[in-house]
PDB file of C-alpha atoms in Angstrom:
ATOM      1  CA  UNK O   1       4.355  21.783-195.659  1.00 44.00           C
ATOM      2  CA  UNK O   2       4.811  24.681-197.854  1.00 41.00           C
ATOM      3  CA  UNK O   3       0.903  24.785-198.033  1.00 43.00           C
ATOM      4  CA  UNK O   4       0.670  25.575-194.230  1.00 39.00           C
ATOM      5  CA  UNK O   5       3.665  27.519-193.911  1.00 39.00           C
ATOM      6  CA  UNK O   6       2.320  30.724-196.010  1.00 37.00           C
ATOM      7  CA  UNK O   7      -0.761  31.169-194.321  1.00 43.00           C
ATOM      8  CA  UNK O   8       1.095  30.864-190.783  1.00 44.00           C
ATOM      9  CA  UNK O   9       3.807  33.265-192.082  1.00 38.00           C
ATOM     10  CA  UNK O  10       0.760  35.658-193.296  1.00 43.00           C
ATOM     11  CA  UNK O  11      -0.927  35.258-189.988  1.00 47.00           C
ATOM     12  CA  UNK O  12       2.210  36.307-188.266  1.00 41.00           C
ATOM     13  CA  UNK O  13       3.096  39.283-190.415  1.00 44.00           C
ATOM     14  CA  UNK O  14      -0.603  40.447-189.903  1.00 43.00           C
ATOM     15  CA  UNK O  15      -0.371  40.216-186.238  1.00 44.00           C
ATOM     16  CA  UNK O  16       3.231  42.232-186.254  1.00 45.00           C
ATOM     17  CA  UNK O  17       1.848  44.792-188.081  1.00 46.00           C
ATOM     18  CA  UNK O  18      -1.322  45.334-185.954  1.00 43.00           C
ATOM     19  CA  UNK O  19       0.658  45.414-182.803  1.00 42.00           C
ATOM     20  CA  UNK O  20       3.289  47.573-184.127  1.00 44.00           C
ATOM     21  CA  UNK O  21       0.827  49.976-185.691  1.00 47.00           C
ATOM     22  CA  UNK O  22      -2.312  50.503-183.690  1.00 48.00           C
ATOM     23  CA  UNK O  23      -3.634  53.054-186.657  1.00 48.00           C
ATOM     24  CA  UNK O  24      -3.364  50.591-189.307  1.00 40.00           C
ATOM     25  CA  UNK O  25      -5.243  48.079-187.198  1.00 44.00           C
ATOM     26  CA  UNK O  26      -7.834  50.774-186.739  1.00 48.00           C
ATOM     27  CA  UNK O  27      -8.079  51.185-190.340  1.00 46.00           C
ATOM     28  CA  UNK O  28      -8.544  47.402-191.206  1.00 41.00           C
ATOM     29  CA  UNK O  29     -11.053  47.237-188.526  1.00 41.00           C
ATOM     30  CA  UNK O  30     -13.089  49.926-190.412  1.00 46.00           C
ATOM     31  CA  UNK O  31     -13.185  47.556-193.455  1.00 42.00           C
ATOM     32  CA  UNK O  32     -13.411  43.978-191.654  1.00 43.00           C
ATOM     33  CA  UNK O  33     -15.425  44.390-188.882  1.00 47.00           C
ATOM     34  CA  UNK O  34     -14.308  41.116-187.001  1.00 48.00           C
ATOM     35  CA  UNK O  35     -11.049  42.929-186.431  1.00 49.00           C
ATOM     36  CA  UNK O  36     -12.072  45.535-183.763  1.00 55.00           C
ATOM     37  CA  UNK O  37      -9.356  47.595-181.894  1.00 55.00           C
ATOM     38  CA  UNK O  38     -10.450  49.968-178.893  1.00 57.00           C
ATOM     39  CA  UNK O  39      -8.079  52.410-177.602  1.00 61.00           C
ATOM     40  CA  UNK O  40      -7.795  52.350-173.835  1.00 57.00           C
ATOM     41  CA  UNK O  41      -7.267  55.463-171.344  1.00 59.00           C
ATOM     42  CA  UNK O  42      -3.583  54.583-170.902  1.00 59.00           C
ATOM     43  CA  UNK O  43      -2.884  54.819-174.646  1.00 60.00           C
ATOM     44  CA  UNK O  44      -3.074  50.979-174.945  1.00 61.00           C
ATOM     45  CA  UNK O  45      -5.053  49.359-177.328  1.00 59.00           C
ATOM     46  CA  UNK O  46      -7.604  46.103-176.827  1.00 57.00           C
ATOM     47  CA  UNK O  47      -7.940  43.629-179.941  1.00 53.00           C
ATOM     48  CA  UNK O  48     -11.121  41.931-180.750  1.00 55.00           C
ATOM     49  CA  UNK O  49     -11.599  38.095-179.938  1.00 55.00           C
ATOM     50  CA  UNK O  50     -11.309  37.238-183.555  1.00 62.00           C
ATOM     51  CA  UNK O  51      -7.787  38.671-183.620  1.00 63.00           C
ATOM     52  CA  UNK O  52      -6.839  36.984-180.354  1.00 62.00           C
ATOM     53  CA  UNK O  53      -8.076  33.528-181.918  1.00 74.00           C
ATOM     54  CA  UNK O  54      -5.883  34.480-185.040  1.00 72.00           C
ATOM     55  CA  UNK O  55      -2.799  34.872-182.765  1.00 70.00           C
ATOM     56  CA  UNK O  56      -3.696  31.594-180.978  1.00 71.00           C
ATOM     57  CA  UNK O  57      -4.053  29.544-184.117  1.00 78.00           C
ATOM     58  CA  UNK O  58      -0.872  31.031-185.418  1.00 76.00           C
ATOM     59  CA  UNK O  59       0.786  29.844-182.079  1.00 72.00           C
ATOM     60  CA  UNK O  60      -0.647  26.421-182.138  1.00 77.00           C
ATOM     61  CA  UNK O  61       1.032  25.909-185.695  1.00 81.00           C
ATOM     62  CA  UNK O  62       4.442  26.614-184.030  1.00 77.00           C
ATOM     63  CA  UNK O  63       3.985  24.010-181.230  1.00 77.00           C
ATOM     64  CA  UNK O  64       4.744  20.744-182.930  1.00 78.00           C
ATOM     65  CA  UNK O  65       8.213  22.588-183.531  1.00 78.00           C
ATOM     66  CA  UNK O  66       8.628  23.737-180.038  1.00 75.00           C
ATOM     67  CA  UNK O  67       7.830  20.162-178.816  1.00 74.00           C
ATOM     68  CA  UNK O  68      10.438  18.826-181.420  1.00 80.00           C
ATOM     69  CA  UNK O  69      13.130  21.482-180.372  1.00 81.00           C
ATOM     70  CA  UNK O  70      12.787  22.088-176.784  1.00 86.00           C
ATOM     71  CA  UNK O  71      12.175  18.644-175.234  1.00 88.00           C
ATOM     72  CA  UNK O  72      13.575  15.254-175.387  1.00 88.00           C
ATOM     73  CA  UNK O  73      11.512  14.066-178.038  1.00 90.00           C
ATOM     74  CA  UNK O  74      14.031  14.251-181.039  1.00 90.00           C
ATOM     75  CA  UNK O  75      16.663  11.951-179.097  1.00 91.00           C
ATOM     76  CA  UNK O  76      13.789   9.266-178.054  1.00 92.00           C
ATOM     77  CA  UNK O  77      12.237   9.106-181.455  1.00 92.00           C
ATOM     78  CA  UNK O  78      15.691   8.872-183.437  1.00 92.00           C
ATOM     79  CA  UNK O  79      16.771   6.165-181.024  1.00 93.00           C
ATOM     80  CA  UNK O  80      13.717   4.097-181.349  1.00 92.00           C
ATOM     81  CA  UNK O  81      13.891   4.243-185.196  1.00 91.00           C
ATOM     82  CA  UNK O  82      17.305   3.010-185.216  1.00 91.00           C
ATOM     83  CA  UNK O  83      16.461   0.309-182.962  1.00 90.00           C
ATOM     84  CA  UNK O  84      13.707  -0.787-185.220  1.00 90.00           C
ATOM     85  CA  UNK O  85      15.980  -0.865-188.092  1.00 88.00           C
ATOM     86  CA  UNK O  86      18.827  -2.583-186.211  1.00 88.00           C
ATOM     87  CA  UNK O  87      16.075  -5.386-185.313  1.00 86.00           C
ATOM     88  CA  UNK O  88      14.906  -5.678-188.979  1.00 83.00           C
ATOM     89  CA  UNK O  89      11.209  -5.839-188.045  1.00 83.00           C
ATOM     90  CA  UNK O  90      10.308  -3.196-190.925  1.00 78.00           C
ATOM     91  CA  UNK O  91       7.227  -1.536-189.670  1.00 81.00           C
ATOM     92  CA  UNK O  92       7.044  -3.438-186.385  1.00 82.00           C
ATOM     93  CA  UNK O  93       6.473  -1.237-184.438  1.00 85.00           C
ATOM     94  CA  UNK O  94       4.595   1.059-186.610  1.00 88.00           C
ATOM     95  CA  UNK O  95       5.286   4.751-186.743  1.00 89.00           C
ATOM     96  CA  UNK O  96       2.344   5.853-184.519  1.00 91.00           C
ATOM     97  CA  UNK O  97       3.392   3.658-181.736  1.00 91.00           C
ATOM     98  CA  UNK O  98       6.878   4.823-181.969  1.00 91.00           C
ATOM     99  CA  UNK O  99       5.606   8.381-181.646  1.00 91.00           C
ATOM    100  CA  UNK O 100       3.176   7.693-178.670  1.00 92.00           C
ATOM    101  CA  UNK O 101       6.070   6.033-177.078  1.00 91.00           C
ATOM    102  CA  UNK O 102       8.363   9.139-177.700  1.00 91.00           C
ATOM    103  CA  UNK O 103       5.699  11.284-176.311  1.00 90.00           C
ATOM    104  CA  UNK O 104       4.867   9.732-173.320  1.00 91.00           C
ATOM    105  CA  UNK O 105       8.636   9.335-172.420  1.00 91.00           C
ATOM    106  CA  UNK O 106       8.870  12.935-173.244  1.00 90.00           C
ATOM    107  CA  UNK O 107       6.162  13.814-170.900  1.00 90.00           C
ATOM    108  CA  UNK O 108       7.894  11.787-168.052  1.00 91.00           C
ATOM    109  CA  UNK O 109      11.214  13.125-168.633  1.00 90.00           C
ATOM    110  CA  UNK O 110      10.032  16.724-168.794  1.00 88.00           C
ATOM    111  CA  UNK O 111       7.740  16.238-165.905  1.00 89.00           C
ATOM    112  CA  UNK O 112       9.884  18.177-163.242  1.00 89.00           C
ATOM    113  CA  UNK O 113      10.396  21.093-165.584  1.00 88.00           C
ATOM    114  CA  UNK O 114       6.841  21.213-166.422  1.00 88.00           C
ATOM    115  CA  UNK O 115       5.863  21.047-162.797  1.00 89.00           C
ATOM    116  CA  UNK O 116       8.154  23.990-161.750  1.00 88.00           C
ATOM    117  CA  UNK O 117       6.720  25.981-164.809  1.00 87.00           C
ATOM    118  CA  UNK O 118       3.218  25.344-163.562  1.00 87.00           C
ATOM    119  CA  UNK O 119       3.923  26.508-159.859  1.00 88.00           C
ATOM    120  CA  UNK O 120       6.210  29.556-160.617  1.00 86.00           C
ATOM    121  CA  UNK O 121       4.702  30.835-163.973  1.00 85.00           C
ATOM    122  CA  UNK O 122       1.207  29.386-165.026  1.00 84.00           C
ATOM    123  CA  UNK O 123      -0.632  29.610-162.007  1.00 86.00           C
ATOM    124  CA  UNK O 124       0.693  32.898-160.703  1.00 85.00           C
ATOM    125  CA  UNK O 125      -0.207  34.218-164.291  1.00 82.00           C
ATOM    126  CA  UNK O 126      -3.730  32.673-164.154  1.00 83.00           C
ATOM    127  CA  UNK O 127      -4.306  34.248-160.832  1.00 83.00           C
ATOM    128  CA  UNK O 128      -3.459  37.651-161.888  1.00 81.00           C
ATOM    129  CA  UNK O 129      -0.393  37.766-159.704  1.00 83.00           C
ATOM    130  CA  UNK O 130       1.942  38.082-162.749  1.00 81.00           C
ATOM    131  CA  UNK O 131       1.986  40.050-166.084  1.00 83.00           C
ATOM    132  CA  UNK O 132       2.091  38.312-169.325  1.00 78.00           C
ATOM    133  CA  UNK O 133       5.337  39.620-170.241  1.00 79.00           C
ATOM    134  CA  UNK O 134       6.975  38.557-166.799  1.00 85.00           C
ATOM    135  CA  UNK O 135       5.402  35.053-167.254  1.00 84.00           C
ATOM    136  CA  UNK O 136       7.085  34.572-170.788  1.00 82.00           C
ATOM    137  CA  UNK O 137      10.566  35.695-169.099  1.00 83.00           C
ATOM    138  CA  UNK O 138      10.087  33.441-166.338  1.00 85.00           C
ATOM    139  CA  UNK O 139       8.837  30.379-168.409  1.00 84.00           C
ATOM    140  CA  UNK O 140      11.858  30.833-170.836  1.00 83.00           C
ATOM    141  CA  UNK O 141      14.201  30.800-167.763  1.00 84.00           C
ATOM    142  CA  UNK O 142      12.621  27.541-166.428  1.00 86.00           C
ATOM    143  CA  UNK O 143      13.090  25.979-170.115  1.00 86.00           C
ATOM    144  CA  UNK O 144      16.591  27.337-170.200  1.00 86.00           C
ATOM    145  CA  UNK O 145      17.717  25.539-167.285  1.00 86.00           C
ATOM    146  CA  UNK O 146      16.644  22.225-168.884  1.00 87.00           C
ATOM    147  CA  UNK O 147      18.094  22.912-172.174  1.00 88.00           C
ATOM    148  CA  UNK O 148      21.532  24.008-170.996  1.00 87.00           C
ATOM    149  CA  UNK O 149      21.766  21.059-168.448  1.00 87.00           C
ATOM    150  CA  UNK O 150      21.307  18.875-171.602  1.00 88.00           C
ATOM    151  CA  UNK O 151      23.449  20.745-174.104  1.00 89.00           C
ATOM    152  CA  UNK O 152      27.026  19.737-175.048  1.00 89.00           C
ATOM    153  CA  UNK O 153      29.365  22.535-173.796  1.00 87.00           C
ATOM    154  CA  UNK O 154      31.090  22.087-177.365  1.00 89.00           C
ATOM    155  CA  UNK O 155      27.926  22.827-179.213  1.00 88.00           C
ATOM    156  CA  UNK O 156      26.964  25.664-177.333  1.00 88.00           C
ATOM    157  CA  UNK O 157      30.259  27.167-177.267  1.00 87.00           C
ATOM    158  CA  UNK O 158      30.253  26.805-181.205  1.00 90.00           C
ATOM    159  CA  UNK O 159      26.804  28.466-181.843  1.00 89.00           C
ATOM    160  CA  UNK O 160      28.075  31.273-179.148  1.00 87.00           C
ATOM    161  CA  UNK O 161      31.000  32.064-181.336  1.00 86.00           C
ATOM    162  CA  UNK O 162      29.151  32.046-184.576  1.00 88.00           C
ATOM    163  CA  UNK O 163      26.709  34.419-183.158  1.00 83.00           C
ATOM    164  CA  UNK O 164      29.809  36.576-182.079  1.00 82.00           C
ATOM    165  CA  UNK O 165      28.856  36.590-178.339  1.00 79.00           C
ATOM    166  CA  UNK O 166      31.071  36.432-175.245  1.00 79.00           C
ATOM    167  CA  UNK O 167      30.669  33.386-172.934  1.00 79.00           C
ATOM    168  CA  UNK O 168      27.492  33.787-170.915  1.00 81.00           C
ATOM    169  CA  UNK O 169      27.533  34.070-166.965  1.00 78.00           C
ATOM    170  CA  UNK O 170      24.465  32.125-166.314  1.00 77.00           C
ATOM    171  CA  UNK O 171      21.933  30.140-168.274  1.00 74.00           C
ATOM    172  CA  UNK O 172      19.402  32.936-168.201  1.00 75.00           C
ATOM    173  CA  UNK O 173      21.961  35.032-169.939  1.00 80.00           C
ATOM    174  CA  UNK O 174      21.883  32.472-173.221  1.00 83.00           C
ATOM    175  CA  UNK O 175      19.588  33.558-175.717  1.00 86.00           C
ATOM    176  CA  UNK O 176      17.223  31.083-177.266  1.00 83.00           C
ATOM    177  CA  UNK O 177      18.260  31.709-180.620  1.00 85.00           C
ATOM    178  CA  UNK O 178      21.742  30.242-179.710  1.00 87.00           C
ATOM    179  CA  UNK O 179      20.460  27.543-177.241  1.00 88.00           C
ATOM    180  CA  UNK O 180      17.973  25.923-179.342  1.00 88.00           C
ATOM    181  CA  UNK O 181      20.123  25.080-182.293  1.00 89.00           C
ATOM    182  CA  UNK O 182      22.985  24.044-179.858  1.00 91.00           C
ATOM    183  CA  UNK O 183      20.405  21.833-178.042  1.00 91.00           C
ATOM    184  CA  UNK O 184      18.987  20.034-181.409  1.00 91.00           C
ATOM    185  CA  UNK O 185      22.661  19.634-182.535  1.00 92.00           C
ATOM    186  CA  UNK O 186      23.565  17.976-179.098  1.00 92.00           C
ATOM    187  CA  UNK O 187      20.508  15.901-179.289  1.00 91.00           C
ATOM    188  CA  UNK O 188      21.154  14.428-182.661  1.00 92.00           C
ATOM    189  CA  UNK O 189      24.785  13.653-181.559  1.00 92.00           C
ATOM    190  CA  UNK O 190      23.718  11.955-178.607  1.00 91.00           C
ATOM    191  CA  UNK O 191      20.975   9.931-180.309  1.00 92.00           C
ATOM    192  CA  UNK O 192      23.284   8.516-183.152  1.00 93.00           C
ATOM    193  CA  UNK O 193      25.739   7.549-180.258  1.00 92.00           C
ATOM    194  CA  UNK O 194      23.067   5.596-178.471  1.00 91.00           C
ATOM    195  CA  UNK O 195      21.768   4.163-181.720  1.00 90.00           C
ATOM    196  CA  UNK O 196      25.450   2.958-182.649  1.00 91.00           C
ATOM    197  CA  UNK O 197      25.632   1.150-179.470  1.00 90.00           C
ATOM    198  CA  UNK O 198      22.294  -0.527-180.054  1.00 89.00           C
ATOM    199  CA  UNK O 199      22.981  -1.463-183.529  1.00 89.00           C
ATOM    200  CA  UNK O 200      26.412  -3.171-182.745  1.00 89.00           C
ATOM    201  CA  UNK O 201      24.917  -6.658-181.147  1.00 88.00           C
ATOM    202  CA  UNK O 202      22.410  -7.005-183.758  1.00 88.00           C
ATOM    203  CA  UNK O 203      24.902  -6.499-186.497  1.00 88.00           C
ATOM    204  CA  UNK O 204      26.953  -9.230-184.914  1.00 88.00           C
ATOM    205  CA  UNK O 205      24.153 -11.933-184.897  1.00 88.00           C
ATOM    206  CA  UNK O 206      23.672 -10.975-188.770  1.00 85.00           C
ATOM    207  CA  UNK O 207      27.238 -11.548-189.481  1.00 87.00           C
ATOM    208  CA  UNK O 208      27.058 -14.708-187.577  1.00 87.00           C
ATOM    209  CA  UNK O 209      24.137 -16.041-189.344  1.00 86.00           C
ATOM    210  CA  UNK O 210      25.636 -14.810-192.713  1.00 85.00           C
ATOM    211  CA  UNK O 211      28.575 -16.834-192.046  1.00 86.00           C
ATOM    212  CA  UNK O 212      26.796 -19.998-190.963  1.00 85.00           C
ATOM    213  CA  UNK O 213      24.727 -19.922-194.122  1.00 82.00           C
ATOM    214  CA  UNK O 214      27.524 -19.110-196.202  1.00 82.00           C
ATOM    215  CA  UNK O 215      29.546 -22.280-194.773  1.00 82.00           C
ATOM    216  CA  UNK O 216      26.423 -24.370-195.523  1.00 81.00           C
ATOM    217  CA  UNK O 217      26.143 -23.261-199.047  1.00 78.00           C
ATOM    218  CA  UNK O 218      22.566 -21.713-198.559  1.00 76.00           C
ATOM    219  CA  UNK O 219      23.269 -18.793-200.859  1.00 72.00           C
ATOM    220  CA  UNK O 220      19.651 -18.299-201.812  1.00 75.00           C
ATOM    221  CA  UNK O 221      18.491 -18.003-198.115  1.00 73.00           C
ATOM    222  CA  UNK O 222      18.218 -14.531-196.987  1.00 76.00           C
ATOM    223  CA  UNK O 223      20.372 -14.011-193.953  1.00 73.00           C
ATOM    224  CA  UNK O 224      18.155 -11.242-192.420  1.00 78.00           C
ATOM    225  CA  UNK O 225      15.153 -13.704-192.557  1.00 79.00           C
ATOM    226  CA  UNK O 226      16.922 -16.211-190.407  1.00 81.00           C
ATOM    227  CA  UNK O 227      18.572 -13.782-187.925  1.00 84.00           C
ATOM    228  CA  UNK O 228      15.503 -11.910-187.277  1.00 86.00           C
ATOM    229  CA  UNK O 229      14.017 -14.684-184.950  1.00 85.00           C
ATOM    230  CA  UNK O 230      17.478 -14.690-183.082  1.00 86.00           C
ATOM    231  CA  UNK O 231      17.459 -11.039-182.579  1.00 87.00           C
ATOM    232  CA  UNK O 232      14.059 -11.050-181.205  1.00 88.00           C
ATOM    233  CA  UNK O 233      14.935 -13.633-178.774  1.00 88.00           C
ATOM    234  CA  UNK O 234      17.690 -11.753-177.614  1.00 85.00           C
ATOM    235  CA  UNK O 235      16.172  -8.663-177.342  1.00 86.00           C
ATOM    236  CA  UNK O 236      13.335 -10.279-175.280  1.00 87.00           C
ATOM    237  CA  UNK O 237      15.724 -12.434-172.949  1.00 89.00           C
ATOM    238  CA  UNK O 238      17.593  -9.273-171.876  1.00 86.00           C
ATOM    239  CA  UNK O 239      14.460  -7.288-171.441  1.00 86.00           C
ATOM    240  CA  UNK O 240      15.544  -4.853-174.292  1.00 85.00           C
ATOM    241  CA  UNK O 241      12.599  -2.416-174.128  1.00 88.00           C
ATOM    242  CA  UNK O 242      13.042  -1.556-170.455  1.00 89.00           C
ATOM    243  CA  UNK O 243      16.712  -1.181-170.906  1.00 88.00           C
ATOM    244  CA  UNK O 244      16.465   0.997-174.000  1.00 88.00           C
ATOM    245  CA  UNK O 245      13.744   3.058-172.151  1.00 88.00           C
ATOM    246  CA  UNK O 246      15.588   3.372-168.797  1.00 88.00           C
ATOM    247  CA  UNK O 247      18.849   4.336-170.614  1.00 87.00           C
ATOM    248  CA  UNK O 248      17.177   7.178-172.413  1.00 88.00           C
ATOM    249  CA  UNK O 249      15.444   8.472-169.259  1.00 88.00           C
ATOM    250  CA  UNK O 250      18.837   8.409-167.618  1.00 88.00           C
ATOM    251  CA  UNK O 251      20.683  10.226-170.116  1.00 86.00           C
ATOM    252  CA  UNK O 252      18.754  13.516-169.139  1.00 85.00           C
ATOM    253  CA  UNK O 253      20.107  15.822-166.340  1.00 70.00           C
ATOM    254  CA  UNK O 254      17.284  17.448-164.064  1.00 55.00           C
ATOM    255  CA  UNK O 255      16.518  21.097-165.156  1.00 44.00           C
TER     256      UNK O 255
END
């Protein structure tokens, strides 16, 4: 992780310096032909395609963190992992399958938010009807609606007080520096609550099987091995995957 962190940090630092000081960018352009900076008539600066690609690649490295921190992915993957552990199936389903399930469920849950962002922000920006800075603000407000609607009030109040701010009048007034950690904390709490409820029936089966084996004197036989078929049978009979997935989707409020 450290190997990828420092190049990303260096890229961000370089981009910040170039944007903040066009003179520095021009001096660098003289020594590095790939970094071409042209001064516009309005006093602005236009950067070369290579520098734009550097900024794009730097942004792509942050994209996984945004997916984890601003969507329903975290809650879903934690619940599925706890469910797998409760069933005692070791690596079945494998991690790749759990990530794929969590990713597609995230796309389903976030579809209304993404649709609104596409119609109100992305499409006008691509058509040239909205400047980039306004598009970023409007896109952030759309995401804030989803985040605020799915964040516990106690967590939001806690981080607001830690930041030394007053209560906010509307979701648009909540800064992302306060909203994102509150949302992540709320997601973790909800995920473990759901995981606890999923764990209980499988724990009861393990206890019953262990008691039966103990009464029969089968000390050397693993209760986990004997209870596994019964847990799988119970999970299939109650249509556990549909219930789990449906319950996860139903826990989210609309953006």
